PDB file of C-alpha atoms and ligand atoms in Angstrom:
ATOM      1  CA  MET A 266      43.427  -1.022   3.817  1.00 51.00           C
ATOM      2  CA  LEU A 267      41.271   1.966   4.501  1.00 64.00           C
ATOM      3  CA  ALA A 268      41.305   3.534   7.906  1.00 69.00           C
ATOM      4  CA  THR A 269      38.035   2.666   9.596  1.00 86.00           C
ATOM      5  CA  PRO A 270      38.281   5.702  11.956  1.00 90.00           C
ATOM      6  CA  LEU A 271      37.563   7.785   8.875  1.00 93.00           C
ATOM      7  CA  LEU A 272      34.410   5.799   8.172  1.00 95.00           C
ATOM      8  CA  ASP A 273      33.382   5.921  11.830  1.00 95.00           C
ATOM      9  CA  ARG A 274      33.729   9.703  11.792  1.00 95.00           C
ATOM     10  CA  LEU A 275      31.662   9.946   8.610  1.00 96.00           C
ATOM     11  CA  ALA A 276      28.940   7.845  10.248  1.00 95.00           C
ATOM     12  CA  ALA A 277      29.038   9.839  13.491  1.00 95.00           C
ATOM     13  CA  CYS A 278      29.350  13.386  12.101  1.00 95.00           C
ATOM     14  CA  GLY A 279      27.948  13.131   8.568  1.00 96.00           C
ATOM     15  CA  PHE A 280      31.196  14.463   7.125  1.00 98.00           C
ATOM     16  CA  VAL A 281      34.923  13.930   7.263  1.00 97.00           C
ATOM     17  CA  VAL A 282      37.968  15.826   5.980  1.00 98.00           C
ATOM     18  CA  ALA A 283      40.786  13.506   4.876  1.00 97.00           C
ATOM     19  CA  HIS A 284      44.397  14.256   4.052  1.00 95.00           C
ATOM     20  CA  ASP A 285      45.483  10.705   3.287  1.00 92.00           C
ATOM     21  CA  LEU A 286      42.934   9.436   0.764  1.00 94.00           C
ATOM     22  CA  LEU A 287      44.735  10.869  -2.235  1.00 96.00           C
ATOM     23  CA  PRO A 288      48.566  10.824  -2.359  1.00 96.00           C
ATOM     24  CA  PRO A 289      49.934  14.243  -3.390  1.00 95.00           C
ATOM     25  CA  ALA A 290      51.701  12.722  -6.423  1.00 97.00           C
ATOM     26  CA  LEU A 291      48.415  11.323  -7.729  1.00 98.00           C
ATOM     27  CA  ALA A 292      46.641  14.624  -7.019  1.00 98.00           C
ATOM     28  CA  ALA A 293      49.330  16.404  -9.045  1.00 98.00           C
ATOM     29  CA  ARG A 294      48.822  14.022 -12.002  1.00 98.00           C
ATOM     30  CA  LEU A 295      45.070  14.584 -11.835  1.00 98.00           C
ATOM     31  CA  ALA A 296      45.659  18.340 -11.769  1.00 98.00           C
ATOM     32  CA  ALA A 297      47.725  18.000 -14.954  1.00 98.00           C
ATOM     33  CA  ASP A 298      44.926  15.935 -16.563  1.00 98.00           C
ATOM     34  CA  CYS A 299      42.346  18.578 -15.629  1.00 98.00           C
ATOM     35  CA  ARG A 300      44.593  21.325 -16.963  1.00 98.00           C
ATOM     36  CA  ALA A 301      45.060  19.424 -20.269  1.00 98.00           C
ATOM     37  CA  LEU A 302      41.278  19.035 -20.656  1.00 98.00           C
ATOM     38  CA  GLN A 303      40.833  22.726 -19.962  1.00 98.00           C
ATOM     39  CA  GLN A 304      43.458  23.678 -22.518  1.00 98.00           C
ATOM     40  CA  ALA A 305      41.829  21.398 -25.099  1.00 97.00           C
ATOM     41  CA  GLY A 306      38.530  23.253 -24.569  1.00 97.00           C
ATOM     42  CA  ASP A 307      36.860  20.159 -23.074  1.00 97.00           C
ATOM     43  CA  LEU A 308      35.314  21.826 -20.003  1.00 96.00           C
ATOM     44  CA  ARG A 309      31.725  23.067 -20.166  1.00 95.00           C
ATOM     45  CA  PRO A 310      29.865  25.560 -17.940  1.00 93.00           C
ATOM     46  CA  ALA A 311      28.079  23.574 -15.219  1.00 90.00           C
ATOM     47  CA  HIS A 312      24.326  23.473 -14.734  1.00 80.00           C
ATOM     48  CA  VAL A 313      22.181  23.526 -11.618  1.00 75.00           C
ATOM     49  CA  GLY A 314      19.494  20.840 -11.178  1.00 71.00           C
ATOM     50  CA  ARG A 315      18.407  18.599 -14.000  1.00 70.00           C
ATOM     51  CA  GLY A 316      15.559  17.906 -16.407  1.00 70.00           C
ATOM     52  CA  SER A 317      13.091  20.767 -16.437  1.00 66.00           C
ATOM     53  CA  GLN A 318      14.816  22.094 -13.309  1.00 64.00           C
ATOM     54  CA  ARG A 319      18.031  22.487 -15.246  1.00 67.00           C
ATOM     55  CA  LEU A 320      19.296  26.019 -15.203  1.00 66.00           C
ATOM     56  CA  ARG A 321      22.477  27.589 -16.283  1.00 66.00           C
ATOM     57  CA  GLU A 322      23.095  30.413 -13.950  1.00 72.00           C
ATOM     58  CA  ARG A 323      26.556  31.747 -13.402  1.00 72.00           C
ATOM     59  CA  ALA A 324      25.463  33.600 -10.298  1.00 76.00           C
ATOM     60  CA  LEU A 325      24.540  30.314  -8.597  1.00 90.00           C
ATOM     61  CA  ARG A 326      27.465  28.283  -9.794  1.00 91.00           C
ATOM     62  CA  GLY A 327      30.493  29.566 -11.677  1.00 94.00           C
ATOM     63  CA  ASP A 328      32.477  26.437 -12.457  1.00 96.00           C
ATOM     64  CA  SER A 329      33.114  24.594 -15.699  1.00 96.00           C
ATOM     65  CA  ILE A 330      33.187  20.815 -15.561  1.00 97.00           C
ATOM     66  CA  ARG A 331      34.165  17.649 -17.349  1.00 97.00           C
ATOM     67  CA  TRP A 332      32.941  14.176 -16.334  1.00 97.00           C
ATOM     68  CA  ILE A 333      35.832  11.820 -15.545  1.00 98.00           C
ATOM     69  CA  GLU A 334      35.799   8.696 -17.672  1.00 96.00           C
ATOM     70  CA  PRO A 335      38.421   5.950 -17.790  1.00 94.00           C
ATOM     71  CA  ASP A 336      40.946   6.454 -20.565  1.00 95.00           C
ATOM     72  CA  PRO A 337      43.858   4.027 -21.126  1.00 94.00           C
ATOM     73  CA  ALA A 338      46.000   7.016 -22.076  1.00 95.00           C
ATOM     74  CA  VAL A 339      45.483   8.558 -18.603  1.00 97.00           C
ATOM     75  CA  PRO A 340      46.478   6.034 -15.902  1.00 98.00           C
ATOM     76  CA  ALA A 341      45.917   8.610 -13.130  1.00 98.00           C
ATOM     77  CA  ARG A 342      42.161   8.383 -13.778  1.00 98.00           C
ATOM     78  CA  ALA A 343      42.206   4.584 -13.433  1.00 97.00           C
ATOM     79  CA  GLU A 344      44.160   4.952 -10.170  1.00 97.00           C
ATOM     80  CA  LEU A 345      41.638   7.429  -8.810  1.00 98.00           C
ATOM     81  CA  LEU A 346      38.692   5.288  -9.866  1.00 97.00           C
ATOM     82  CA  GLY A 347      40.342   2.182  -8.358  1.00 97.00           C
ATOM     83  CA  ARG A 348      40.923   3.914  -5.031  1.00 97.00           C
ATOM     84  CA  LEU A 349      37.405   5.231  -4.919  1.00 97.00           C
ATOM     85  CA  ASP A 350      36.008   1.820  -5.732  1.00 97.00           C
ATOM     86  CA  ALA A 351      37.933   0.370  -2.777  1.00 96.00           C
ATOM     87  CA  LEU A 352      36.469   3.166  -0.667  1.00 97.00           C
ATOM     88  CA  ARG A 353      32.984   2.308  -1.974  1.00 97.00           C
ATOM     89  CA  VAL A 354      33.432  -1.325  -0.887  1.00 96.00           C
ATOM     90  CA  ALA A 355      34.687  -0.195   2.542  1.00 96.00           C
ATOM     91  CA  LEU A 356      31.733   2.182   2.933  1.00 96.00           C
ATOM     92  CA  ASN A 357      29.357  -0.646   2.091  1.00 95.00           C
ATOM     93  CA  ARG A 358      31.061  -3.033   4.502  1.00 94.00           C
ATOM     94  CA  HIS A 359      31.265  -0.646   7.445  1.00 92.00           C
ATOM     95  CA  LEU A 360      28.211   1.520   7.008  1.00 92.00           C
ATOM     96  CA  LEU A 361      25.918  -0.826   5.014  1.00 91.00           C
ATOM     97  CA  LEU A 362      25.140   1.855   2.461  1.00 92.00           C
ATOM     98  CA  GLY A 363      24.563  -0.316  -0.628  1.00 93.00           C
ATOM     99  CA  LEU A 364      26.618   1.959  -2.867  1.00 96.00           C
ATOM    100  CA  ALA A 365      26.660   0.763  -6.468  1.00 96.00           C
ATOM    101  CA  ASP A 366      28.913   3.186  -8.317  1.00 96.00           C
ATOM    102  CA  ILE A 367      30.442   6.629  -8.402  1.00 96.00           C
ATOM    103  CA  GLU A 368      30.122   9.542 -10.806  1.00 96.00           C
ATOM    104  CA  LEU A 369      32.903  12.134 -10.824  1.00 97.00           C
ATOM    105  CA  HIS A 370      33.769  15.375 -12.528  1.00 98.00           C
ATOM    106  CA  TYR A 371      36.602  17.832 -12.659  1.00 98.00           C
ATOM    107  CA  ALA A 372      35.581  21.398 -11.899  1.00 98.00           C
ATOM    108  CA  VAL A 373      37.445  24.624 -12.553  1.00 98.00           C
ATOM    109  CA  TYR A 374      36.235  27.775 -10.807  1.00 98.00           C
ATOM    110  CA  PRO A 375      37.676  30.981 -12.266  1.00 97.00           C
ATOM    111  CA  ALA A 376      38.842  33.615  -9.770  1.00 97.00           C
ATOM    112  CA  GLY A 377      35.776  35.162  -8.119  1.00 97.00           C
ATOM    113  CA  ALA A 378      33.429  32.265  -8.917  1.00 96.00           C
ATOM    114  CA  GLY A 379      31.678  30.112  -6.310  1.00 96.00           C
ATOM    115  CA  TYR A 380      28.758  27.780  -5.813  1.00 96.00           C
ATOM    116  CA  VAL A 381      25.897  28.922  -3.587  1.00 96.00           C
ATOM    117  CA  ARG A 382      24.750  26.899  -0.591  1.00 96.00           C
ATOM    118  CA  HIS A 383      23.089  23.657  -1.730  1.00 95.00           C
ATOM    119  CA  ARG A 384      22.591  19.957  -1.136  1.00 95.00           C
ATOM    120  CA  ASP A 385      23.830  17.415  -3.665  1.00 94.00           C
ATOM    121  CA  ARG A 386      20.823  15.116  -3.744  1.00 88.00           C
ATOM    122  CA  PHE A 387      18.385  15.857  -6.560  1.00 77.00           C
ATOM    123  CA  ARG A 388      14.774  16.449  -5.644  1.00 75.00           C
ATOM    124  CA  ASP A 389      13.584  13.709  -7.995  1.00 75.00           C
ATOM    125  CA  ASP A 390      16.402  11.192  -7.603  1.00 81.00           C
ATOM    126  CA  ASP A 391      17.741   9.920  -4.286  1.00 86.00           C
ATOM    127  CA  ALA A 392      20.618   7.811  -5.660  1.00 92.00           C
ATOM    128  CA  ARG A 393      23.388  10.193  -4.556  1.00 94.00           C
ATOM    129  CA  THR A 394      24.307   9.079  -1.060  1.00 96.00           C
ATOM    130  CA  VAL A 395      27.893  10.062  -0.204  1.00 97.00           C
ATOM    131  CA  SER A 396      29.530  13.125  -1.760  1.00 98.00           C
ATOM    132  CA  PHE A 397      33.268  13.245  -2.356  1.00 98.00           C
ATOM    133  CA  THR A 398      35.496  16.228  -3.102  1.00 98.00           C
ATOM    134  CA  ALA A 399      39.219  16.345  -3.806  1.00 98.00           C
ATOM    135  CA  TYR A 400      41.379  19.417  -4.319  1.00 98.00           C
ATOM    136  CA  LEU A 401      44.056  19.860  -6.940  1.00 98.00           C
ATOM    137  CA  ASN A 402      45.612  23.216  -6.060  1.00 98.00           C
ATOM    138  CA  PRO A 403      49.314  23.300  -5.185  1.00 97.00           C
ATOM    139  CA  HIS A 404      50.677  26.156  -3.049  1.00 97.00           C
ATOM    140  CA  TRP A 405      47.222  27.210  -1.891  1.00 98.00           C
ATOM    141  CA  SER A 406      46.960  29.319   1.254  1.00 97.00           C
ATOM    142  CA  ALA A 407      44.162  30.823   3.319  1.00 98.00           C
ATOM    143  CA  GLU A 408      44.500  34.191   1.527  1.00 98.00           C
ATOM    144  CA  ASP A 409      43.571  32.460  -1.727  1.00 98.00           C
ATOM    145  CA  GLY A 410      40.096  31.648  -0.328  1.00 98.00           C
ATOM    146  CA  GLY A 411      37.939  29.209  -2.282  1.00 98.00           C
ATOM    147  CA  TRP A 412      36.963  27.337   0.898  1.00 98.00           C
ATOM    148  CA  LEU A 413      34.446  24.555   0.813  1.00 98.00           C
ATOM    149  CA  ARG A 414      32.073  25.524   3.634  1.00 98.00           C
ATOM    150  CA  LEU A 415      30.194  22.575   5.142  1.00 98.00           C
ATOM    151  CA  HIS A 416      27.114  23.586   7.127  1.00 98.00           C
ATOM    152  CA  VAL A 417      27.061  20.947   9.834  1.00 97.00           C
ATOM    153  CA  ALA A 418      25.671  20.626  13.348  1.00 93.00           C
ATOM    154  CA  GLY A 419      27.869  22.702  15.619  1.00 91.00           C
ATOM    155  CA  GLY A 420      28.558  25.397  13.025  1.00 94.00           C
ATOM    156  CA  PRO A 421      30.209  25.718   9.657  1.00 98.00           C
ATOM    157  CA  VAL A 422      33.434  23.879   8.849  1.00 98.00           C
ATOM    158  CA  ASP A 423      35.689  25.475   6.214  1.00 98.00           C
ATOM    159  CA  VAL A 424      37.997  23.304   4.134  1.00 98.00           C
ATOM    160  CA  LEU A 425      40.928  24.846   2.280  1.00 98.00           C
ATOM    161  CA  PRO A 426      41.081  23.405  -1.272  1.00 98.00           C
ATOM    162  CA  ALA A 427      44.787  22.568  -1.109  1.00 98.00           C
ATOM    163  CA  LEU A 428      46.363  19.787  -3.179  1.00 98.00           C
ATOM    164  CA  GLY A 429      45.432  16.350  -1.841  1.00 97.00           C
ATOM    165  CA  THR A 430      42.760  17.396   0.658  1.00 98.00           C
ATOM    166  CA  CYS A 431      39.530  15.383   0.323  1.00 98.00           C
ATOM    167  CA  THR A 432      36.116  15.419   1.950  1.00 98.00           C
ATOM    168  CA  LEU A 433      33.296  12.918   2.262  1.00 98.00           C
ATOM    169  CA  PHE A 434      29.820  13.880   3.420  1.00 98.00           C
ATOM    170  CA  LEU A 435      26.255  12.629   3.340  1.00 97.00           C
ATOM    171  CA  SER A 436      24.663  13.979   0.156  1.00 96.00           C
ATOM    172  CA  ALA A 437      21.123  14.156   1.512  1.00 95.00           C
ATOM    173  CA  GLU A 438      22.056  16.017   4.670  1.00 95.00           C
ATOM    174  CA  VAL A 439      25.024  18.312   4.423  1.00 97.00           C
ATOM    175  CA  GLU A 440      24.433  21.714   2.878  1.00 98.00           C
ATOM    176  CA  HIS A 441      27.606  23.254   1.562  1.00 98.00           C
ATOM    177  CA  GLU A 442      28.927  26.046  -0.634  1.00 98.00           C
ATOM    178  CA  VAL A 443      32.069  27.067  -2.475  1.00 98.00           C
ATOM    179  CA  LEU A 444      33.342  30.489  -1.435  1.00 98.00           C
ATOM    180  CA  PRO A 445      34.945  32.596  -4.172  1.00 97.00           C
ATOM    181  CA  ALA A 446      38.683  32.274  -4.565  1.00 98.00           C
ATOM    182  CA  ARG A 447      41.264  34.869  -5.498  1.00 98.00           C
ATOM    183  CA  ARG A 448      42.687  32.637  -8.172  1.00 97.00           C
ATOM    184  CA  GLU A 449      41.562  29.768 -10.328  1.00 98.00           C
ATOM    185  CA  ARG A 450      40.505  26.756  -8.252  1.00 98.00           C
ATOM    186  CA  MET A 451      40.485  23.134  -9.427  1.00 98.00           C
ATOM    187  CA  SER A 452      38.565  20.324  -7.761  1.00 98.00           C
ATOM    188  CA  ILE A 453      37.036  16.930  -8.272  1.00 98.00           C
ATOM    189  CA  ALA A 454      33.459  16.415  -7.101  1.00 98.00           C
ATOM    190  CA  GLY A 455      31.843  13.006  -7.058  1.00 97.00           C
ATOM    191  CA  TRP A 456      28.905  11.056  -5.742  1.00 97.00           C
ATOM    192  CA  PHE A 457      28.675   7.479  -4.567  1.00 97.00           C
ATOM    193  CA  ARG A 458      25.260   6.301  -5.692  1.00 96.00           C
ATOM    194  CA  ARG A 459      23.257   3.538  -4.140  1.00 94.00           C
ATOM    195  CA  TYR A 460      21.510   0.672  -5.855  1.00 81.00           C
ATOM    196  CA  ARG A 461      18.012   1.478  -7.020  1.00 72.00           C
ATOM    197  CA  GLU A 462      15.131  -0.882  -7.370  1.00 67.00           C
ATOM    198  CA  LEU A 463      14.188  -1.053 -11.008  1.00 67.00           C
ATOM    199  CA  PRO A 464      10.473  -0.731 -11.735  1.00 65.00           C
ATOM    200  CA  LEU A 465       8.972  -4.007 -12.983  1.00 67.00           C
ATOM    201  CA  SER A 466       7.990  -3.743 -16.604  1.00 58.00           C
TER     202      SER A 466
HETATM  203  C1  LIG B 527      29.516  20.342  -6.210  1.00 85.48           C
HETATM  204  C2  LIG B 527      30.278  20.935  -5.088  1.00 85.48           C
HETATM  205  C3  LIG B 527      32.398  21.486  -4.102  1.00 85.48           C
HETATM  206  C4  LIG B 527      33.813  21.833  -4.436  1.00 85.48           C
HETATM  207  O1  LIG B 527      30.069  20.240  -7.328  1.00 85.48           O
HETATM  208  O2  LIG B 527      28.342  19.963  -5.988  1.00 85.48           O
HETATM  209  O3  LIG B 527      29.678  21.196  -4.076  1.00 85.48           O
HETATM  210  O4  LIG B 527      34.522  22.183  -3.481  1.00 85.48           O
HETATM  211  N1  LIG B 527      31.612  21.111  -5.218  1.00 85.48           N
HETATM  212  O5  LIG B 527      34.211  21.776  -5.601  1.00 85.48           O
HETATM  213 MN1  LIG B 528      27.808  20.149  -3.986  1.00 85.48          MN
END
């Protein structure tokens, strides 16, 4: 069962850094999956915003991404999705968030690339409610950089993107950025989305 202290901290602080959400062995299998997609040429340069706001601007955001979809040939994805669904249910039970689903992508930032300070909620769509990140980089140390910087009350919090480290934060509130790394940096970013009322037609 999921540790409720984690959920209490998320509710109290708007963010939490977790080292026990993703077992290192599973993180390593996900890293291999991401690497295989990269080698197959299945990652695409990421965009900023969406619709008419959609921009491709390497100076704002330097990663290449691939949405994570279930694939029977890749059990690690099903394990990740299963764990995150259990987390979704726990978030709903403890924090009454009404989260309906999660969208997730792999991201690879080449050395020197980052993502400028931003919030994850779109201007025209408020479904994204809780952001999730997970890091897939073995043997990563402070000199490698690539920190996730969370701009939270009380000053910035920097998270080293080392294998197995995860974060959760409130998508509408927490501004954050990816600082450039000295070597290639792999992550998973995802968003728990809440139920929307469908317009009557
Ligand atoms: C994002 C993001 C953070 C990271 O994709 O929106 O903020 O550390 N990613 O990969
Ligand atoms: Mn973000």
